[in-house]
Amino acid sequence: MDGIGFDMPGKDIAEIIAVPRVFLDSLGIGISIVDSATGHVRFANAECCRIVGYTLEQLKSGGLTFVDLTHPEDRERNRLQHEKLLAGEIATYQLDKRYFRRDGSVVWGRVTVNPIRDARGRLKWFCAVVEDITTTRILEEQLSAAEKLAGLSTFNLIVDADDSKGDFPPAPPSSLRDMLCHVHPEDRNGLEQAIRRAIMKRTGYTRDYRVLGKAGAVRWVRGMATSVYSPSDGRTHLVGATIDVTTDHLDRDGQVPESIRRILEHIETNWDQKISIQQLAVRYGVSPRTLYQYFAKSGVSLAEKIKLTRIQHAHRLLYDAKAGDTVTSIALRCGFSNPGHFAREYRKIYGETPSESLRQASLPLAARGEAAAAPSVR
């Protein structure tokens, strides 16, 4: 290959020499050989030359190094990885970086670097395999911009259907279990059932539900997803997106009487303050009987609504627990004077005790999936 010698057994080097240059140039991926001592590019096939914007002659005569070809903003990341390879800390490395071409344009490449050693084990060259990912990066950036503008969020969760129990198996962080933990308790069971059906039948679902922010803020989203089985890893993926539809639901809620809406806002905002139904009725100018009748029609009593709101905040506090926090202290903070009653109600909603939630919160993220192995998402 352009005069590059390889200190290898005779049979191997004969096979390499026999490989025509036209074959290397016909590959749809960039290949280059870099001198380990100087960093100069000694060989590059046609695709590599196209990506970096230089001919092989220009690369060799110009004494260009791989650092010269790397975009200034990506050189430090590249340098750190390369130093680890030289020091023997890693056997290879891969990174996405930009190439600054001769005409001033920029392309994105995914480069994988491997060392080449002689028969004595001495490092002589580096082989860099480069894939042009410019189009992919542009699409990712456009999708990200579209997501921000539209309130859209995409996801790809790995799940496994447990045919013997019909429940979801233990899931790792940032998976189905974690997603359901952020769903409003009143909507969680319905969404879980829709997802379970989609996974069992390998179909999709579309459903509106409420999600809880870190500060307890409630937003309406429309979730759309499809269950896809991947033969390559033998796992089921739930691929979909959510879009914020809070405004649509607020417009729909315009049919709710003003006094009721103000009471609901009070409950969401002042969840950590004790107040009786009678006090709410007096404060917002409505009779207690009217309150009871309205919530009876909705299927959830006002007392139940208050309790669910406090439990969802307790759930957030347990998973965001600070040093010294206990189940009892969090229960009291959320208006539950009886820890035993709080634990029973909490488990009905989240399928685990408050102590289990607090224990998981104290673990590193990587270990939480293992700690959750006993209780499936219910």
mmCIF file of C-alpha atoms in Angstrom:
data_model
loop_
_atom_site.group_PDB
_atom_site.id
_atom_site.type_symbol
_atom_site.label_atom_id
_atom_site.label_comp_id
_atom_site.label_asym_id
_atom_site.label_seq_id
_atom_site.Cartn_x
_atom_site.Cartn_y
_atom_site.Cartn_z
ATOM 1 C CA MET A 1 0.000 0.000 0.000
ATOM 2 C CA ASP A 2 1.992 2.946 -1.354
ATOM 3 C CA GLY A 3 5.290 1.610 -0.071
ATOM 4 C CA ILE A 4 4.127 0.986 3.486
ATOM 5 C CA GLY A 5 5.911 -2.085 4.832
ATOM 6 C CA PHE A 6 4.379 -4.494 7.334
ATOM 7 C CA ASP A 7 6.607 -6.585 9.587
ATOM 8 C CA MET A 8 4.465 -9.724 9.380
ATOM 9 C CA PRO A 9 4.840 -13.401 8.462
ATOM 10 C CA GLY A 10 5.555 -13.953 4.773
ATOM 11 C CA LYS A 11 2.179 -15.494 3.954
ATOM 12 C CA ASP A 12 0.226 -12.622 5.575
ATOM 13 C CA ILE A 13 2.226 -9.853 3.943
ATOM 14 C CA ALA A 14 1.954 -11.584 0.570
ATOM 15 C CA GLU A 15 -1.822 -11.572 0.883
ATOM 16 C CA ILE A 16 -1.867 -7.907 1.836
ATOM 17 C CA ILE A 17 0.402 -6.909 -1.051
ATOM 18 C CA ALA A 18 -1.855 -8.849 -3.389
ATOM 19 C CA VAL A 19 -4.866 -6.741 -2.418
ATOM 20 C CA PRO A 20 -5.274 -4.196 -5.224
ATOM 21 C CA ARG A 21 -5.472 -0.551 -4.324
ATOM 22 C CA VAL A 22 -8.714 -0.338 -6.275
ATOM 23 C CA PHE A 23 -10.333 -2.605 -3.676
ATOM 24 C CA LEU A 24 -9.441 -0.279 -0.806
ATOM 25 C CA ASP A 25 -10.668 2.692 -2.798
ATOM 26 C CA SER A 26 -13.970 0.972 -3.529
ATOM 27 C CA LEU A 27 -14.838 0.637 0.180
ATOM 28 C CA GLY A 28 -17.590 2.946 1.374
ATOM 29 C CA ILE A 29 -15.706 3.757 4.567
ATOM 30 C CA GLY A 30 -12.556 5.783 5.149
ATOM 31 C CA ILE A 31 -9.310 4.024 6.034
ATOM 32 C CA SER A 32 -6.051 5.730 6.921
ATOM 33 C CA ILE A 33 -2.661 4.761 8.337
ATOM 34 C CA VAL A 34 -0.970 7.237 10.689
ATOM 35 C CA ASP A 35 2.670 7.193 11.807
ATOM 36 C CA SER A 36 2.715 6.551 15.560
ATOM 37 C CA ALA A 37 5.796 8.711 16.162
ATOM 38 C CA THR A 38 4.840 11.831 14.186
ATOM 39 C CA GLY A 39 1.089 11.579 13.707
ATOM 40 C CA HIS A 40 1.549 12.134 9.942
ATOM 41 C CA VAL A 41 -0.906 10.490 7.584
ATOM 42 C CA ARG A 42 0.965 7.886 5.512
ATOM 43 C CA PHE A 43 -1.959 6.344 3.654
ATOM 44 C CA ALA A 44 -5.611 7.140 3.028
ATOM 45 C CA ASN A 45 -8.071 5.440 0.720
ATOM 46 C CA ALA A 46 -10.417 7.317 -1.613
ATOM 47 C CA GLU A 47 -13.285 7.611 0.889
ATOM 48 C CA CYS A 48 -11.001 8.921 3.621
ATOM 49 C CA CYS A 49 -9.601 11.522 1.199
ATOM 50 C CA ARG A 50 -13.146 12.584 0.299
ATOM 51 C CA ILE A 51 -14.103 12.979 3.950
ATOM 52 C CA VAL A 52 -11.080 15.086 4.946
ATOM 53 C CA GLY A 53 -11.000 17.023 1.657
ATOM 54 C CA TYR A 54 -7.373 16.285 0.678
ATOM 55 C CA THR A 55 -5.814 13.984 -1.902
ATOM 56 C CA LEU A 56 -3.362 11.355 -0.677
ATOM 57 C CA GLU A 57 -0.503 13.284 -2.280
ATOM 58 C CA GLN A 58 -1.538 16.472 -0.446
ATOM 59 C CA LEU A 59 -1.761 14.607 2.839
ATOM 60 C CA LYS A 60 1.683 13.074 2.456
ATOM 61 C CA SER A 61 3.542 16.025 0.911
ATOM 62 C CA GLY A 62 1.986 18.511 3.299
ATOM 63 C CA GLY A 63 3.061 16.534 6.340
ATOM 64 C CA LEU A 64 -0.451 16.789 7.734
ATOM 65 C CA THR A 65 -1.226 15.076 11.037
ATOM 66 C CA PHE A 66 -4.549 13.788 12.253
ATOM 67 C CA VAL A 67 -4.604 16.759 14.674
ATOM 68 C CA ASP A 68 -4.343 19.211 11.747
ATOM 69 C CA LEU A 69 -7.364 17.580 10.130
ATOM 70 C CA THR A 70 -9.461 17.694 13.311
ATOM 71 C CA HIS A 71 -11.756 20.645 14.004
ATOM 72 C CA PRO A 72 -10.170 22.941 16.657
ATOM 73 C CA GLU A 73 -13.103 22.462 19.043
ATOM 74 C CA ASP A 74 -12.684 18.670 18.973
ATOM 75 C CA ARG A 75 -8.896 18.444 19.222
ATOM 76 C CA GLU A 76 -8.721 18.299 23.018
ATOM 77 C CA ARG A 77 -11.197 15.390 23.211
ATOM 78 C CA ASN A 78 -9.256 13.578 20.504
ATOM 79 C CA ARG A 79 -5.922 14.274 22.205
ATOM 80 C CA LEU A 80 -7.087 12.875 25.563
ATOM 81 C CA GLN A 81 -8.276 9.634 23.970
ATOM 82 C CA HIS A 82 -5.093 9.285 21.928
ATOM 83 C CA GLU A 83 -2.880 9.780 24.988
ATOM 84 C CA LYS A 84 -4.741 7.000 26.783
ATOM 85 C CA LEU A 85 -4.112 4.724 23.807
ATOM 86 C CA LEU A 86 -0.403 5.599 23.765
ATOM 87 C CA ALA A 87 -0.149 4.982 27.506
ATOM 88 C CA GLY A 88 -1.737 1.555 27.139
ATOM 89 C CA GLU A 89 -4.764 2.532 29.268
ATOM 90 C CA ILE A 90 -7.123 1.543 26.464
ATOM 91 C CA ALA A 91 -6.722 -0.883 23.556
ATOM 92 C CA THR A 92 -8.712 1.207 21.066
ATOM 93 C CA TYR A 93 -11.019 4.192 21.000
ATOM 94 C CA GLN A 94 -13.967 5.542 19.052
ATOM 95 C CA LEU A 95 -15.338 9.066 18.967
ATOM 96 C CA ASP A 96 -17.483 11.355 16.864
ATOM 97 C CA LYS A 97 -15.611 14.431 15.736
ATOM 98 C CA ARG A 98 -15.534 17.080 13.032
ATOM 99 C CA TYR A 99 -12.972 17.267 10.242
ATOM 100 C CA PHE A 100 -11.861 20.680 9.015
ATOM 101 C CA ARG A 101 -11.505 20.250 5.268
ATOM 102 C CA ARG A 102 -9.136 22.010 2.875
ATOM 103 C CA ASP A 103 -11.972 24.120 1.367
ATOM 104 C CA GLY A 104 -13.050 25.311 4.839
ATOM 105 C CA SER A 105 -16.124 23.106 5.081
ATOM 106 C CA VAL A 106 -16.774 20.787 8.020
ATOM 107 C CA VAL A 107 -17.872 17.147 8.027
ATOM 108 C CA TRP A 108 -18.725 14.855 10.925
ATOM 109 C CA GLY A 109 -16.962 11.511 11.179
ATOM 110 C CA ARG A 110 -17.158 8.542 13.527
ATOM 111 C CA VAL A 111 -13.572 7.386 13.842
ATOM 112 C CA THR A 112 -12.287 4.136 15.341
ATOM 113 C CA VAL A 113 -8.541 4.000 16.036
ATOM 114 C CA ASN A 114 -6.513 0.824 16.529
ATOM 115 C CA PRO A 115 -2.744 0.415 17.014
ATOM 116 C CA ILE A 116 -0.611 -1.620 14.568
ATOM 117 C CA ARG A 117 2.461 -3.288 16.056
ATOM 118 C CA ASP A 118 5.380 -5.123 14.498
ATOM 119 C CA ALA A 119 6.415 -8.702 15.235
ATOM 120 C CA ARG A 120 8.274 -7.543 18.351
ATOM 121 C CA GLY A 121 5.213 -5.771 19.712
ATOM 122 C CA ARG A 122 6.540 -2.268 19.013
ATOM 123 C CA LEU A 123 3.958 0.341 18.067
ATOM 124 C CA LYS A 124 4.500 1.501 14.475
ATOM 125 C CA TRP A 125 1.223 2.886 13.099
ATOM 126 C CA PHE A 126 -2.371 3.655 13.905
ATOM 127 C CA CYS A 127 -5.190 2.523 11.671
ATOM 128 C CA ALA A 128 -8.124 4.956 11.663
ATOM 129 C CA VAL A 129 -11.438 3.827 10.214
ATOM 130 C CA VAL A 130 -13.761 6.763 9.519
ATOM 131 C CA GLU A 131 -17.492 6.754 8.764
ATOM 132 C CA ASP A 132 -19.135 9.905 7.393
ATOM 133 C CA ILE A 133 -22.023 10.721 9.774
ATOM 134 C CA THR A 134 -22.636 14.308 8.646
ATOM 135 C CA THR A 135 -26.167 13.600 7.403
ATOM 136 C CA THR A 136 -27.057 11.784 10.617
ATOM 137 C CA ARG A 137 -25.791 14.650 12.779
ATOM 138 C CA ILE A 138 -27.708 17.221 10.753
ATOM 139 C CA LEU A 139 -30.910 15.188 11.112
ATOM 140 C CA GLU A 140 -30.311 14.813 14.861
ATOM 141 C CA GLU A 141 -29.843 18.560 15.235
ATOM 142 C CA GLN A 142 -32.962 19.271 13.194
ATOM 143 C CA LEU A 143 -34.965 16.790 15.260
ATOM 144 C CA SER A 144 -33.665 18.322 18.472
ATOM 145 C CA ALA A 145 -34.697 21.786 17.289
ATOM 146 C CA ALA A 146 -38.120 20.482 16.262
ATOM 147 C CA GLU A 147 -38.549 18.810 19.651
ATOM 148 C CA LYS A 148 -37.842 22.083 21.455
ATOM 149 C CA LEU A 149 -40.251 24.024 19.264
ATOM 150 C CA ALA A 150 -43.062 21.490 19.436
ATOM 151 C CA GLY A 151 -42.596 20.264 23.000
ATOM 152 C CA LEU A 152 -41.840 16.833 21.519
ATOM 153 C CA SER A 153 -39.749 14.227 23.289
ATOM 154 C CA THR A 154 -38.736 10.888 21.758
ATOM 155 C CA PHE A 155 -37.773 7.701 23.586
ATOM 156 C CA ASN A 156 -36.590 4.137 22.955
ATOM 157 C CA LEU A 157 -37.086 1.963 26.023
ATOM 158 C CA ILE A 158 -35.915 -1.646 26.300
ATOM 159 C CA VAL A 159 -38.526 -3.937 27.885
ATOM 160 C CA ASP A 160 -39.092 -7.687 28.075
ATOM 161 C CA ALA A 161 -42.523 -9.278 28.272
ATOM 162 C CA ASP A 162 -42.806 -11.819 31.098
ATOM 163 C CA ASP A 163 -45.236 -14.376 29.649
ATOM 164 C CA SER A 164 -45.441 -16.353 32.891
ATOM 165 C CA LYS A 165 -46.711 -13.491 35.033
ATOM 166 C CA GLY A 166 -47.921 -10.881 32.593
ATOM 167 C CA ASP A 167 -46.011 -8.223 34.551
ATOM 168 C CA PHE A 168 -43.100 -6.061 33.510
ATOM 169 C CA PRO A 169 -39.714 -7.460 34.600
ATOM 170 C CA PRO A 170 -37.196 -5.405 36.542
ATOM 171 C CA ALA A 171 -35.985 -2.571 34.346
ATOM 172 C CA PRO A 172 -32.773 -0.572 34.346
ATOM 173 C CA PRO A 173 -32.651 3.179 35.016
ATOM 174 C CA SER A 174 -34.101 5.434 32.316
ATOM 175 C CA SER A 175 -36.497 2.649 31.339
ATOM 176 C CA LEU A 176 -40.172 1.810 31.534
ATOM 177 C CA ARG A 177 -40.208 1.610 35.330
ATOM 178 C CA ASP A 178 -38.701 5.082 35.656
ATOM 179 C CA MET A 179 -41.066 6.511 33.054
ATOM 180 C CA LEU A 180 -44.110 5.235 34.922
ATOM 181 C CA CYS A 181 -42.799 6.725 38.177
ATOM 182 C CA HIS A 182 -43.205 10.203 36.644
ATOM 183 C CA VAL A 183 -46.794 9.609 35.548
ATOM 184 C CA HIS A 184 -49.585 11.070 37.679
ATOM 185 C CA PRO A 185 -50.932 8.347 40.033
ATOM 186 C CA GLU A 186 -54.472 8.733 38.667
ATOM 187 C CA ASP A 187 -53.253 8.026 35.105
ATOM 188 C CA ARG A 188 -50.506 5.514 35.823
ATOM 189 C CA ASN A 189 -52.531 2.307 35.828
ATOM 190 C CA GLY A 190 -54.329 3.117 32.574
ATOM 191 C CA LEU A 191 -51.066 3.923 30.790
ATOM 192 C CA GLU A 192 -49.391 0.795 32.129
ATOM 193 C CA GLN A 193 -52.253 -1.362 30.866
ATOM 194 C CA ALA A 194 -52.051 0.260 27.423
ATOM 195 C CA ILE A 195 -48.280 -0.368 27.291
ATOM 196 C CA ARG A 196 -48.683 -3.967 28.487
ATOM 197 C CA ARG A 197 -51.213 -4.673 25.723
ATOM 198 C CA ALA A 198 -48.914 -3.086 23.128
ATOM 199 C CA ILE A 199 -45.974 -5.229 24.255
ATOM 200 C CA MET A 200 -47.956 -8.476 24.405
ATOM 201 C CA LYS A 201 -49.554 -7.936 20.982
ATOM 202 C CA ARG A 202 -46.574 -6.070 19.477
ATOM 203 C CA THR A 203 -48.753 -3.177 18.456
ATOM 204 C CA GLY A 204 -48.885 0.483 19.459
ATOM 205 C CA TYR A 205 -50.855 2.884 21.635
ATOM 206 C CA THR A 206 -51.829 6.547 21.816
ATOM 207 C CA ARG A 207 -52.902 7.975 25.151
ATOM 208 C CA ASP A 208 -53.137 11.319 26.974
ATOM 209 C CA TYR A 209 -51.868 11.370 30.547
ATOM 210 C CA ARG A 210 -50.347 13.690 33.138
ATOM 211 C CA VAL A 211 -46.676 13.760 34.102
ATOM 212 C CA LEU A 212 -45.061 15.245 37.196
ATOM 213 C CA GLY A 213 -42.110 17.626 37.099
ATOM 214 C CA LYS A 214 -39.399 17.844 39.768
ATOM 215 C CA ALA A 215 -41.144 20.697 41.509
ATOM 216 C CA GLY A 216 -44.449 18.855 41.406
ATOM 217 C CA ALA A 217 -45.755 20.746 38.361
ATOM 218 C CA VAL A 218 -48.353 18.793 36.375
ATOM 219 C CA ARG A 219 -48.310 18.716 32.558
ATOM 220 C CA TRP A 220 -50.541 16.867 30.111
ATOM 221 C CA VAL A 221 -48.778 14.879 27.370
ATOM 222 C CA ARG A 222 -49.927 12.704 24.487
ATOM 223 C CA GLY A 223 -47.874 9.523 24.378
ATOM 224 C CA MET A 224 -47.562 7.527 21.152
ATOM 225 C CA ALA A 225 -45.423 4.397 20.904
ATOM 226 C CA THR A 226 -44.980 1.107 19.073
ATOM 227 C CA SER A 227 -43.674 -2.185 20.453
ATOM 228 C CA VAL A 228 -40.861 -3.556 18.269
ATOM 229 C CA TYR A 229 -39.040 -6.851 18.733
ATOM 230 C CA SER A 230 -35.343 -6.742 17.797
ATOM 231 C CA PRO A 231 -33.928 -10.140 16.704
ATOM 232 C CA SER A 232 -30.368 -8.781 16.979
ATOM 233 C CA ASP A 233 -30.497 -8.463 20.776
ATOM 234 C CA GLY A 234 -33.556 -10.629 21.444
ATOM 235 C CA ARG A 235 -35.308 -7.799 23.275
ATOM 236 C CA THR A 236 -38.467 -5.772 22.896
ATOM 237 C CA HIS A 237 -38.158 -2.026 22.347
ATOM 238 C CA LEU A 238 -40.885 0.517 23.049
ATOM 239 C CA VAL A 239 -40.217 3.280 20.514
ATOM 240 C CA GLY A 240 -42.274 6.437 20.629
ATOM 241 C CA ALA A 241 -42.684 10.078 21.505
ATOM 242 C CA THR A 242 -44.622 12.397 23.783
ATOM 243 C CA ILE A 243 -45.869 15.849 22.943
ATOM 244 C CA ASP A 244 -47.044 18.469 25.422
ATOM 245 C CA VAL A 245 -50.830 18.974 25.111
ATOM 246 C CA THR A 246 -51.353 20.886 28.343
ATOM 247 C CA THR A 247 -52.899 23.841 26.513
ATOM 248 C CA ASP A 248 -55.524 21.601 24.881
ATOM 249 C CA HIS A 249 -56.526 20.185 28.243
ATOM 250 C CA LEU A 250 -56.648 23.603 29.871
ATOM 251 C CA ASP A 251 -59.017 24.748 27.127
ATOM 252 C CA ARG A 252 -61.136 21.649 27.742
ATOM 253 C CA ASP A 253 -61.045 22.376 31.464
ATOM 254 C CA GLY A 254 -62.672 25.704 30.705
ATOM 255 C CA GLN A 255 -65.963 23.839 31.156
ATOM 256 C CA VAL A 256 -65.049 23.250 34.809
ATOM 257 C CA PRO A 257 -66.688 25.795 37.148
ATOM 258 C CA GLU A 258 -64.292 28.577 38.124
ATOM 259 C CA SER A 259 -64.618 27.839 41.836
ATOM 260 C CA ILE A 260 -63.736 24.147 41.297
ATOM 261 C CA ARG A 261 -60.781 25.029 39.124
ATOM 262 C CA ARG A 262 -59.424 27.402 41.749
ATOM 263 C CA ILE A 263 -59.782 24.687 44.396
ATOM 264 C CA LEU A 264 -57.860 22.225 42.200
ATOM 265 C CA GLU A 265 -55.111 24.805 41.665
ATOM 266 C CA HIS A 266 -54.983 25.396 45.432
ATOM 267 C CA ILE A 267 -54.527 21.668 46.091
ATOM 268 C CA GLU A 268 -51.704 21.390 43.536
ATOM 269 C CA THR A 269 -49.931 24.515 44.789
ATOM 270 C CA ASN A 270 -50.400 24.071 48.544
ATOM 271 C CA TRP A 271 -50.067 20.305 48.755
ATOM 272 C CA ASP A 272 -47.911 20.543 51.908
ATOM 273 C CA GLN A 273 -50.465 22.584 53.857
ATOM 274 C CA LYS A 274 -53.331 21.121 55.840
ATOM 275 C CA ILE A 275 -56.803 22.370 54.968
ATOM 276 C CA SER A 276 -60.246 20.818 55.375
ATOM 277 C CA ILE A 277 -62.872 20.473 52.680
ATOM 278 C CA GLN A 278 -65.083 22.870 54.625
ATOM 279 C CA GLN A 279 -62.309 25.472 54.695
ATOM 280 C CA LEU A 280 -61.770 25.094 50.940
ATOM 281 C CA ALA A 281 -65.482 25.526 50.316
ATOM 282 C CA VAL A 282 -65.647 28.708 52.392
ATOM 283 C CA ARG A 283 -62.434 30.120 50.918
ATOM 284 C CA TYR A 284 -63.625 29.735 47.320
ATOM 285 C CA GLY A 285 -67.293 30.540 47.819
ATOM 286 C CA VAL A 286 -68.929 27.167 47.207
ATOM 287 C CA SER A 287 -70.978 24.936 49.469
ATOM 288 C CA PRO A 288 -69.445 21.690 50.784
ATOM 289 C CA ARG A 289 -72.380 19.801 49.274
ATOM 290 C CA THR A 290 -71.628 21.193 45.802
ATOM 291 C CA LEU A 291 -68.022 20.115 46.215
ATOM 292 C CA TYR A 292 -68.968 16.579 47.201
ATOM 293 C CA GLN A 293 -71.441 16.278 44.312
ATOM 294 C CA TYR A 294 -68.975 17.540 41.689
ATOM 295 C CA PHE A 295 -66.182 15.177 42.690
ATOM 296 C CA ALA A 296 -68.589 12.258 43.114
ATOM 297 C CA LYS A 297 -69.487 12.644 39.416
ATOM 298 C CA SER A 298 -65.790 12.629 38.463
ATOM 299 C CA GLY A 299 -65.269 9.279 40.195
ATOM 300 C CA VAL A 300 -62.649 10.595 42.642
ATOM 301 C CA SER A 301 -63.654 12.286 45.884
ATOM 302 C CA LEU A 302 -62.025 15.566 46.879
ATOM 303 C CA ALA A 303 -60.454 13.870 49.907
ATOM 304 C CA GLU A 304 -58.979 11.208 47.592
ATOM 305 C CA LYS A 305 -57.704 13.918 45.250
ATOM 306 C CA ILE A 306 -55.908 15.651 48.127
ATOM 307 C CA LYS A 307 -54.433 12.351 49.334
ATOM 308 C CA LEU A 308 -53.176 11.361 45.859
ATOM 309 C CA THR A 309 -51.571 14.766 45.372
ATOM 310 C CA ARG A 310 -49.703 14.478 48.662
ATOM 311 C CA ILE A 311 -48.603 10.897 47.958
ATOM 312 C CA GLN A 312 -47.190 11.848 44.565
ATOM 313 C CA HIS A 313 -45.133 14.588 46.229
ATOM 314 C CA ALA A 314 -44.017 12.131 48.898
ATOM 315 C CA HIS A 315 -42.844 9.823 46.101
ATOM 316 C CA ARG A 316 -40.783 12.646 44.607
ATOM 317 C CA LEU A 317 -39.287 13.554 47.985
ATOM 318 C CA LEU A 318 -38.361 9.940 48.718
ATOM 319 C CA TYR A 319 -36.444 9.636 45.445
ATOM 320 C CA ASP A 320 -34.851 13.067 45.930
ATOM 321 C CA ALA A 321 -34.140 12.428 49.614
ATOM 322 C CA LYS A 322 -31.520 14.533 51.373
ATOM 323 C CA ALA A 323 -29.207 13.395 54.151
ATOM 324 C CA GLY A 324 -31.233 12.796 57.321
ATOM 325 C CA ASP A 325 -34.569 12.324 55.559
ATOM 326 C CA THR A 326 -36.641 9.394 56.809
ATOM 327 C CA VAL A 327 -39.943 7.885 55.721
ATOM 328 C CA THR A 328 -41.603 9.332 58.804
ATOM 329 C CA SER A 329 -40.227 12.856 58.276
ATOM 330 C CA ILE A 330 -41.331 12.875 54.640
ATOM 331 C CA ALA A 331 -44.757 11.473 55.533
ATOM 332 C CA LEU A 332 -45.247 14.228 58.116
ATOM 333 C CA ARG A 333 -44.055 16.868 55.632
ATOM 334 C CA CYS A 334 -46.727 15.671 53.211
ATOM 335 C CA GLY A 335 -49.536 15.792 55.756
ATOM 336 C CA PHE A 336 -49.639 12.128 56.865
ATOM 337 C CA SER A 337 -49.586 11.860 60.652
ATOM 338 C CA ASN A 338 -49.912 8.054 60.602
ATOM 339 C CA PRO A 339 -46.816 6.479 58.930
ATOM 340 C CA GLY A 340 -48.485 3.051 58.776
ATOM 341 C CA HIS A 341 -51.498 4.404 56.889
ATOM 342 C CA PHE A 342 -49.177 6.374 54.606
ATOM 343 C CA ALA A 343 -47.130 3.247 53.811
ATOM 344 C CA ARG A 344 -50.237 1.227 52.907
ATOM 345 C CA GLU A 345 -51.663 3.910 50.625
ATOM 346 C CA TYR A 346 -48.275 4.541 49.043
ATOM 347 C CA ARG A 347 -47.793 0.863 48.200
ATOM 348 C CA LYS A 348 -51.226 0.661 46.549
ATOM 349 C CA ILE A 349 -50.116 3.278 44.033
ATOM 350 C CA TYR A 350 -46.411 2.582 43.488
ATOM 351 C CA GLY A 351 -46.203 -1.151 44.158
ATOM 352 C CA GLU A 352 -43.435 -0.750 46.729
ATOM 353 C CA THR A 353 -43.153 0.542 50.288
ATOM 354 C CA PRO A 354 -41.835 4.038 51.060
ATOM 355 C CA SER A 355 -38.811 2.381 52.699
ATOM 356 C CA GLU A 356 -37.993 0.567 49.447
ATOM 357 C CA SER A 357 -38.217 3.835 47.487
ATOM 358 C CA LEU A 358 -35.969 5.587 49.971
ATOM 359 C CA ARG A 359 -33.491 2.709 49.885
ATOM 360 C CA GLN A 360 -33.316 2.781 46.086
ATOM 361 C CA ALA A 361 -32.784 6.548 46.139
ATOM 362 C CA SER A 362 -29.622 6.045 48.201
ATOM 363 C CA LEU A 363 -28.103 3.719 45.577
ATOM 364 C CA PRO A 364 -26.043 4.806 42.554
ATOM 365 C CA LEU A 365 -28.137 4.987 39.383
ATOM 366 C CA ALA A 366 -26.428 1.936 37.884
ATOM 367 C CA ALA A 367 -27.405 -0.187 40.881
ATOM 368 C CA ARG A 368 -31.059 0.822 41.131
ATOM 369 C CA GLY A 369 -32.224 -1.598 38.460
ATOM 370 C CA GLU A 370 -30.659 -4.502 40.363
ATOM 371 C CA ALA A 371 -32.134 -3.379 43.660
ATOM 372 C CA ALA A 372 -35.549 -3.287 42.023
ATOM 373 C CA ALA A 373 -35.279 -6.922 40.915
ATOM 374 C CA ALA A 374 -37.748 -8.295 43.467
ATOM 375 C CA PRO A 375 -40.822 -6.075 42.928
ATOM 376 C CA SER A 376 -41.985 -5.854 39.296
ATOM 377 C CA VAL A 377 -43.683 -2.687 38.124
ATOM 378 C CA ARG A 378 -47.287 -3.183 39.091
#
